[in-house]
Amino acid sequence: CKIKYYNNVIFHNVQKDFLAQTGDPDGTGRGGSSIYGILYGAQAKYFDDEIHPKLKHRRRGTVSMANTGENTNASQFFITLGDDLTSLDEKYTVFGELPEGEDGLEALTKINAAFCDDDGRPIQNIRIRHTVVIDDPFPDPPQLKDHIPDRSPEARPDKHDIERIADYENPYDRNEGKTDEQIDKELKDATAKSQAEVLTMIGDLPSAEVKPQETDLFVCKLNPVTTSEDLETIFSQFGEIINCEVVKDWKTGDSLSYAFIEFEERDACERAYFKMENALIDDRRIHVDFSQSVSKLWGAWRKGDRNALKDGFAGNARQRQSNKKRGGEDRGGGGGDGRG
């Protein structure tokens, strides 16, 4: 503790209601050295057991040295998370215990509740952030002073914070560090996805991930006298149009003053969007936006055309357009033969 060896060391092994192990600077459970190994070299890495029959693991918070066998104590130690752990008695050197105060017990309760993987490694890092020696009745080895730093090392993110959730992060607060705009956008996106998944389950959408075509425009605020042919003539200056339709009331046949226009190419669609917004058509200032409707994809999907999701409505429209052309050619050819 005096040389700050344990500062920022993680708890690499937590077993619920049993023990929490730490003391390995590598964080693997295979590293660490006793103070003697640091002072005198690798041959002095371990020190002998100090087993006392009267010192038992009776209560939660008992602190003992971890080892891999007899007389293999290095730097690792564990804190018990349960009472009456008799299986540990006379095998591990007991050298301390947590105080009965609220802080000590609360810390143990949090450690014991940690989520861990199959190897006992906490999903969120648990660290020894700082060590303070209040009283040391034993004389220091002569070489120890050369290893005592002037100040405690600063806490810095390391490889363990990349592999796992950092100890200072709050995994339950997903909005930490985000602006109000980011939070609002994420909430709206999550709501939209949830609603789309519901529509998928009841059959109103072919897929929750379906997206509108990038070649479709939505045009509204039209004069009721404006026809599909009028719009197609006006918008065709920006590129080839596959489909242009003014939406009408299904009972009366009257225009509902909005339309969908589908272009062959996305660039043409974008040019029309930028040029035609607020343009004057039949004495009305129209509003133009990219279409958010997937009804055409939905309609094709409901009819059994699963390629609609892959090719999009444009692909199906092109196919229909091609079929019309072939049909016209066939009828024309047939007419010629008849006249001959």
Short mmCIF file of C-alpha atoms in Angstrom, two decimals:
data_model
loop_
_atom_site.label_atom_id
_atom_site.label_comp_id
_atom_site.label_asym_id
_atom_site.label_seq_id
_atom_site.Cartn_x
_atom_site.Cartn_y
_atom_site.Cartn_z
CA CYS A 1 0.00 0.00 0.00
CA LYS A 2 2.81 2.44 0.78
CA ILE A 3 4.23 2.24 -2.72
CA LYS A 4 0.70 2.64 -4.20
CA TYR A 5 0.93 -0.80 -5.77
CA TYR A 6 -2.80 -1.35 -5.44
CA ASN A 7 -3.99 2.00 -6.77
CA ASN A 8 -6.38 1.55 -9.74
CA VAL A 9 -6.16 -2.25 -9.59
CA ILE A 10 -9.37 -4.01 -10.63
CA PHE A 11 -11.29 -6.80 -8.92
CA HIS A 12 -10.78 -9.56 -11.47
CA ASN A 13 -12.78 -12.30 -9.75
CA VAL A 14 -16.11 -11.87 -7.96
CA GLN A 15 -18.09 -14.91 -6.82
CA LYS A 16 -21.45 -14.04 -5.35
CA ASP A 17 -21.77 -14.69 -1.60
CA PHE A 18 -18.25 -16.13 -1.60
CA LEU A 19 -15.35 -13.77 -2.31
CA ALA A 20 -14.04 -10.81 -4.33
CA GLN A 21 -10.42 -11.11 -5.45
CA THR A 22 -8.03 -8.31 -6.42
CA GLY A 23 -4.39 -7.24 -6.06
CA ASP A 24 -3.09 -8.17 -9.53
CA PRO A 25 -1.83 -5.07 -11.42
CA ASP A 26 -2.27 -7.01 -14.69
CA GLY A 27 -5.92 -7.71 -13.91
CA THR A 28 -5.63 -11.30 -15.13
CA GLY A 29 -5.35 -13.17 -11.84
CA ARG A 30 -1.96 -14.54 -12.87
CA GLY A 31 0.25 -11.57 -12.01
CA GLY A 32 1.49 -9.64 -9.03
CA SER A 33 4.45 -9.83 -6.70
CA SER A 34 5.02 -9.43 -3.00
CA ILE A 35 6.92 -6.40 -1.76
CA TYR A 36 9.94 -8.66 -1.36
CA GLY A 37 9.93 -9.51 -5.05
CA ILE A 38 9.84 -5.82 -5.90
CA LEU A 39 12.75 -5.07 -3.57
CA TYR A 40 14.94 -8.15 -4.04
CA GLY A 41 13.97 -9.66 -7.40
CA ALA A 42 11.87 -12.49 -8.84
CA GLN A 43 13.36 -15.13 -6.53
CA ALA A 44 11.64 -13.37 -3.62
CA LYS A 45 8.28 -13.02 -5.36
CA TYR A 46 6.38 -15.04 -2.74
CA PHE A 47 6.31 -15.07 1.04
CA ASP A 48 5.30 -17.84 3.42
CA ASP A 49 1.87 -18.49 4.87
CA GLU A 50 1.03 -17.13 8.31
CA ILE A 51 -1.82 -19.41 9.32
CA HIS A 52 -3.34 -18.95 12.76
CA PRO A 53 -6.03 -21.47 13.80
CA LYS A 54 -7.97 -18.82 15.70
CA LEU A 55 -8.33 -16.60 12.62
CA LYS A 56 -11.36 -17.88 10.73
CA HIS A 57 -13.48 -16.70 7.81
CA ARG A 58 -16.53 -16.37 10.04
CA ARG A 59 -17.91 -13.06 8.87
CA ARG A 60 -18.35 -11.15 5.69
CA GLY A 61 -15.54 -8.68 5.08
CA THR A 62 -12.64 -10.92 6.16
CA VAL A 63 -9.48 -10.08 4.16
CA SER A 64 -7.02 -12.88 3.29
CA MET A 65 -4.09 -13.45 0.98
CA ALA A 66 -4.85 -15.41 -2.19
CA ASN A 67 -2.44 -18.17 -3.16
CA THR A 68 -1.94 -21.02 -5.60
CA GLY A 69 -0.67 -23.42 -2.98
CA GLU A 70 1.37 -23.53 0.19
CA ASN A 71 3.67 -20.52 0.75
CA THR A 72 2.78 -18.79 -2.56
CA ASN A 73 1.55 -15.46 -1.24
CA ALA A 74 2.32 -12.54 -3.57
CA SER A 75 0.15 -9.43 -3.95
CA GLN A 76 -3.31 -10.82 -4.57
CA PHE A 77 -5.88 -10.96 -1.81
CA PHE A 78 -9.62 -11.47 -1.42
CA ILE A 79 -12.48 -10.17 0.70
CA THR A 80 -15.18 -12.60 1.76
CA LEU A 81 -18.74 -11.82 0.67
CA GLY A 82 -20.48 -14.26 2.97
CA ASP A 83 -20.42 -15.55 6.55
CA ASP A 84 -19.02 -18.83 7.86
CA LEU A 85 -16.90 -19.74 4.84
CA THR A 86 -15.19 -22.60 6.65
CA SER A 87 -13.76 -24.08 3.45
CA LEU A 88 -11.23 -21.23 3.41
CA ASP A 89 -10.03 -21.71 6.99
CA GLU A 90 -6.37 -22.70 7.58
CA LYS A 91 -5.63 -22.47 3.83
CA TYR A 92 -5.31 -18.74 3.37
CA THR A 93 -3.55 -16.15 5.51
CA VAL A 94 -6.08 -13.89 7.21
CA PHE A 95 -4.66 -10.42 7.76
CA GLY A 96 -7.58 -8.04 8.14
CA GLU A 97 -11.28 -7.32 8.06
CA LEU A 98 -13.57 -4.55 6.86
CA PRO A 99 -14.98 -2.28 9.55
CA GLU A 100 -18.54 -2.77 10.72
CA GLY A 101 -19.48 0.73 9.57
CA GLU A 102 -22.05 1.47 6.91
CA ASP A 103 -19.50 2.38 4.21
CA GLY A 104 -17.70 -0.95 4.38
CA LEU A 105 -20.84 -3.08 4.29
CA GLU A 106 -22.41 -0.98 1.55
CA ALA A 107 -19.33 -1.39 -0.64
CA LEU A 108 -19.41 -5.16 -0.15
CA THR A 109 -23.11 -5.29 -0.99
CA LYS A 110 -22.47 -3.48 -4.28
CA ILE A 111 -19.56 -5.74 -5.17
CA ASN A 112 -21.59 -8.83 -4.35
CA ALA A 113 -24.39 -7.63 -6.67
CA ALA A 114 -22.06 -7.07 -9.64
CA PHE A 115 -22.92 -8.67 -12.97
CA CYS A 116 -20.09 -11.00 -13.99
CA ASP A 117 -19.20 -13.22 -16.93
CA ASP A 118 -18.69 -16.99 -16.72
CA ASP A 119 -15.15 -16.47 -15.39
CA GLY A 120 -16.30 -14.24 -12.54
CA ARG A 121 -14.97 -11.07 -14.15
CA PRO A 122 -17.29 -8.10 -13.49
CA ILE A 123 -18.91 -6.64 -16.61
CA GLN A 124 -18.34 -3.19 -15.17
CA ASN A 125 -14.90 -2.68 -13.66
CA ILE A 126 -14.58 -2.47 -9.88
CA ARG A 127 -11.33 -0.83 -8.78
CA ILE A 128 -9.26 0.09 -5.77
CA ARG A 129 -9.03 3.79 -6.49
CA HIS A 130 -6.81 4.83 -3.59
CA THR A 131 -4.97 3.40 -0.60
CA VAL A 132 -4.08 5.19 2.64
CA VAL A 133 -1.87 3.80 5.39
CA ILE A 134 -3.25 5.15 8.67
CA ASP A 135 -0.77 3.42 10.95
CA ASP A 136 2.10 0.98 10.32
CA PRO A 137 3.71 -0.46 13.48
CA PHE A 138 6.36 -2.40 11.52
CA PRO A 139 9.73 -1.00 10.42
CA ASP A 140 10.22 -0.49 6.69
CA PRO A 141 12.90 -2.40 4.76
CA PRO A 142 15.81 -0.07 3.93
CA GLN A 143 15.12 -0.11 0.18
CA LEU A 144 11.39 0.64 0.51
CA LYS A 145 11.72 4.42 0.56
CA ASP A 146 13.12 4.37 -2.98
CA HIS A 147 9.81 2.93 -4.21
CA ILE A 148 7.44 5.28 -2.38
CA PRO A 149 6.13 7.87 -4.88
CA ASP A 150 5.86 11.56 -4.02
CA ARG A 151 2.17 11.46 -4.87
CA SER A 152 -0.46 8.91 -5.72
CA PRO A 153 -0.72 7.94 -9.41
CA GLU A 154 -3.54 9.57 -11.32
CA ALA A 155 -6.52 7.49 -12.30
CA ARG A 156 -6.43 7.07 -16.07
CA PRO A 157 -8.45 4.88 -18.46
CA ASP A 158 -6.61 1.70 -19.41
CA LYS A 159 -7.18 -1.47 -21.44
CA HIS A 160 -9.72 -2.74 -18.90
CA ASP A 161 -11.95 0.28 -19.61
CA ILE A 162 -11.92 -0.67 -23.30
CA GLU A 163 -12.69 -4.33 -22.69
CA ARG A 164 -15.39 -3.62 -20.09
CA ILE A 165 -17.61 -0.84 -18.84
CA ALA A 166 -15.46 1.65 -16.97
CA ASP A 167 -16.06 1.94 -13.24
CA TYR A 168 -16.92 5.63 -13.57
CA GLU A 169 -19.59 5.04 -16.24
CA ASN A 170 -23.26 4.70 -15.41
CA PRO A 171 -24.60 1.84 -17.57
CA TYR A 172 -28.14 2.62 -16.44
CA ASP A 173 -28.06 6.22 -17.66
CA ARG A 174 -27.95 6.01 -21.44
CA ASN A 175 -28.38 9.77 -21.74
CA GLU A 176 -25.27 10.70 -19.78
CA GLY A 177 -23.16 13.19 -21.73
CA LYS A 178 -25.75 13.70 -24.48
CA THR A 179 -27.44 16.95 -25.49
CA ASP A 180 -31.19 17.46 -25.30
CA GLU A 181 -31.36 17.31 -29.10
CA GLN A 182 -29.57 13.95 -29.19
CA ILE A 183 -31.83 12.53 -26.49
CA ASP A 184 -34.94 13.77 -28.29
CA LYS A 185 -33.80 12.30 -31.61
CA GLU A 186 -32.98 8.92 -30.07
CA LEU A 187 -36.36 8.86 -28.33
CA LYS A 188 -38.18 9.64 -31.58
CA ASP A 189 -36.16 7.03 -33.48
CA ALA A 190 -36.89 4.40 -30.83
CA THR A 191 -40.61 5.27 -30.88
CA ALA A 192 -40.74 5.09 -34.66
CA LYS A 193 -38.97 1.73 -34.70
CA SER A 194 -41.29 0.37 -32.03
CA GLN A 195 -44.35 1.50 -33.98
CA ALA A 196 -42.94 0.01 -37.19
CA GLU A 197 -42.40 -3.33 -35.47
CA VAL A 198 -46.02 -3.31 -34.28
CA LEU A 199 -47.20 -2.60 -37.84
CA THR A 200 -45.01 -5.44 -39.05
CA MET A 201 -46.57 -7.87 -36.58
CA ILE A 202 -50.12 -7.00 -37.64
CA GLY A 203 -49.22 -7.14 -41.33
CA ASP A 204 -49.39 -3.44 -42.21
CA LEU A 205 -45.67 -3.26 -43.02
CA PRO A 206 -43.55 -5.88 -44.78
CA SER A 207 -40.55 -5.07 -42.55
CA ALA A 208 -39.75 -2.74 -39.66
CA GLU A 209 -36.60 -1.70 -41.51
CA VAL A 210 -38.35 -0.79 -44.78
CA LYS A 211 -37.46 2.70 -46.01
CA PRO A 212 -39.08 4.99 -48.61
CA GLN A 213 -37.52 5.24 -52.04
CA GLU A 214 -34.95 8.00 -52.53
CA THR A 215 -36.44 8.77 -55.95
CA ASP A 216 -39.95 9.69 -54.72
CA LEU A 217 -41.24 13.20 -54.11
CA PHE A 218 -44.31 14.25 -52.15
CA VAL A 219 -46.06 17.35 -53.51
CA CYS A 220 -48.89 19.05 -51.64
CA LYS A 221 -50.93 22.29 -51.53
CA LEU A 222 -51.91 21.68 -55.15
CA ASN A 223 -54.75 23.46 -56.86
CA PRO A 224 -57.59 20.94 -57.23
CA VAL A 225 -57.60 21.63 -60.97
CA THR A 226 -53.98 20.47 -61.37
CA THR A 227 -53.85 17.04 -62.99
CA SER A 228 -51.27 14.26 -62.97
CA GLU A 229 -50.46 15.08 -66.59
CA ASP A 230 -49.82 18.73 -65.69
CA LEU A 231 -47.40 17.78 -62.93
CA GLU A 232 -45.59 15.25 -65.08
CA THR A 233 -45.10 17.85 -67.82
CA ILE A 234 -43.70 20.38 -65.34
CA PHE A 235 -41.46 18.01 -63.35
CA SER A 236 -40.15 16.08 -66.35
CA GLN A 237 -37.73 18.94 -67.04
CA PHE A 238 -35.56 17.55 -64.23
CA GLY A 239 -35.38 13.98 -65.50
CA GLU A 240 -37.34 10.97 -66.61
CA ILE A 241 -40.45 10.31 -64.55
CA ILE A 242 -41.59 6.75 -63.93
CA ASN A 243 -44.87 7.55 -62.26
CA CYS A 244 -46.81 10.70 -61.41
CA GLU A 245 -50.12 10.53 -59.63
CA VAL A 246 -52.39 13.11 -58.07
CA VAL A 247 -54.22 11.37 -55.23
CA LYS A 248 -58.01 11.54 -55.52
CA ASP A 249 -60.99 10.87 -53.29
CA TRP A 250 -62.05 7.31 -53.96
CA LYS A 251 -65.75 8.20 -53.87
CA THR A 252 -65.98 11.52 -55.70
CA GLY A 253 -62.83 11.36 -57.81
CA ASP A 254 -61.90 14.90 -56.71
CA SER A 255 -58.27 15.81 -56.19
CA LEU A 256 -57.03 15.72 -52.59
CA SER A 257 -54.46 18.39 -53.52
CA TYR A 258 -51.38 16.22 -53.08
CA ALA A 259 -49.39 13.90 -55.32
CA PHE A 260 -46.47 11.49 -55.54
CA ILE A 261 -43.86 11.74 -58.27
CA GLU A 262 -41.31 9.01 -58.88
CA PHE A 263 -38.17 9.69 -60.88
CA GLU A 264 -35.89 7.28 -62.68
CA GLU A 265 -32.79 8.67 -60.97
CA ARG A 266 -32.14 10.08 -57.51
CA ASP A 267 -30.22 13.10 -58.87
CA ALA A 268 -33.25 14.17 -60.88
CA CYS A 269 -35.41 13.81 -57.78
CA GLU A 270 -33.05 16.00 -55.78
CA ARG A 271 -32.94 18.68 -58.50
CA ALA A 272 -36.73 18.81 -58.56
CA TYR A 273 -36.83 19.05 -54.77
CA PHE A 274 -34.52 22.06 -54.64
CA LYS A 275 -36.02 23.86 -57.65
CA MET A 276 -39.75 23.31 -57.19
CA GLU A 277 -40.23 24.05 -53.50
CA ASN A 278 -42.71 26.97 -53.21
CA ALA A 279 -43.10 27.10 -56.99
CA LEU A 280 -46.30 28.56 -58.43
CA ILE A 281 -48.53 26.05 -60.25
CA ASP A 282 -52.08 27.00 -61.22
CA ASP A 283 -51.98 30.00 -58.88
CA ARG A 284 -50.94 27.88 -55.86
CA ARG A 285 -47.59 27.85 -54.05
CA ILE A 286 -46.78 24.16 -53.74
CA HIS A 287 -44.74 22.39 -51.07
CA VAL A 288 -42.28 19.70 -52.15
CA ASP A 289 -40.57 17.17 -49.92
CA PHE A 290 -39.02 13.71 -50.17
CA SER A 291 -41.72 11.10 -49.80
CA GLN A 292 -41.84 9.19 -46.52
CA SER A 293 -44.53 6.81 -47.76
CA VAL A 294 -43.85 3.09 -48.17
CA SER A 295 -47.39 2.29 -49.28
CA LYS A 296 -46.26 1.27 -52.76
CA LEU A 297 -43.76 -1.18 -51.35
CA TRP A 298 -46.45 -2.41 -48.99
CA GLY A 299 -48.94 -2.90 -51.81
CA ALA A 300 -46.48 -4.88 -53.89
CA TRP A 301 -45.55 -6.99 -50.88
CA ARG A 302 -49.18 -7.72 -50.04
CA LYS A 303 -49.68 -8.94 -53.59
CA GLY A 304 -46.90 -11.45 -53.13
CA ASP A 305 -44.03 -9.58 -54.78
CA ARG A 306 -41.29 -10.08 -52.19
CA ASN A 307 -38.75 -8.53 -54.58
CA ALA A 308 -40.45 -5.19 -53.91
CA LEU A 309 -38.35 -4.82 -50.78
CA LYS A 310 -35.19 -5.48 -52.71
CA ASP A 311 -35.86 -3.64 -55.96
CA GLY A 312 -38.19 -1.00 -54.57
CA PHE A 313 -41.32 0.38 -56.21
CA ALA A 314 -39.24 1.90 -58.98
CA GLY A 315 -38.09 -1.54 -60.04
CA ASN A 316 -41.67 -2.78 -60.20
CA ALA A 317 -42.82 0.32 -62.03
CA ARG A 318 -40.06 -0.11 -64.57
CA GLN A 319 -41.12 -3.70 -65.01
CA ARG A 320 -44.74 -2.66 -65.57
CA GLN A 321 -43.64 0.08 -67.91
CA SER A 322 -41.54 -2.41 -69.85
CA ASN A 323 -44.47 -4.82 -69.98
CA LYS A 324 -46.70 -2.07 -71.34
CA LYS A 325 -44.19 -1.32 -74.06
CA ARG A 326 -43.90 -4.98 -75.00
CA GLY A 327 -47.68 -5.31 -74.95
CA GLY A 328 -48.03 -2.33 -77.26
CA GLU A 329 -45.46 -3.73 -79.66
CA ASP A 330 -47.20 -7.08 -79.67
CA ARG A 331 -50.58 -5.47 -80.35
CA GLY A 332 -49.08 -3.29 -83.07
CA GLY A 333 -47.44 -6.28 -84.71
CA GLY A 334 -50.63 -8.26 -84.52
CA GLY A 335 -52.56 -5.41 -86.09
CA GLY A 336 -50.11 -5.27 -88.93
CA ASP A 337 -50.49 -8.96 -89.62
CA GLY A 338 -54.25 -8.61 -89.55
CA ARG A 339 -54.20 -5.79 -92.02
CA GLY A 340 -51.83 -7.72 -94.27
#
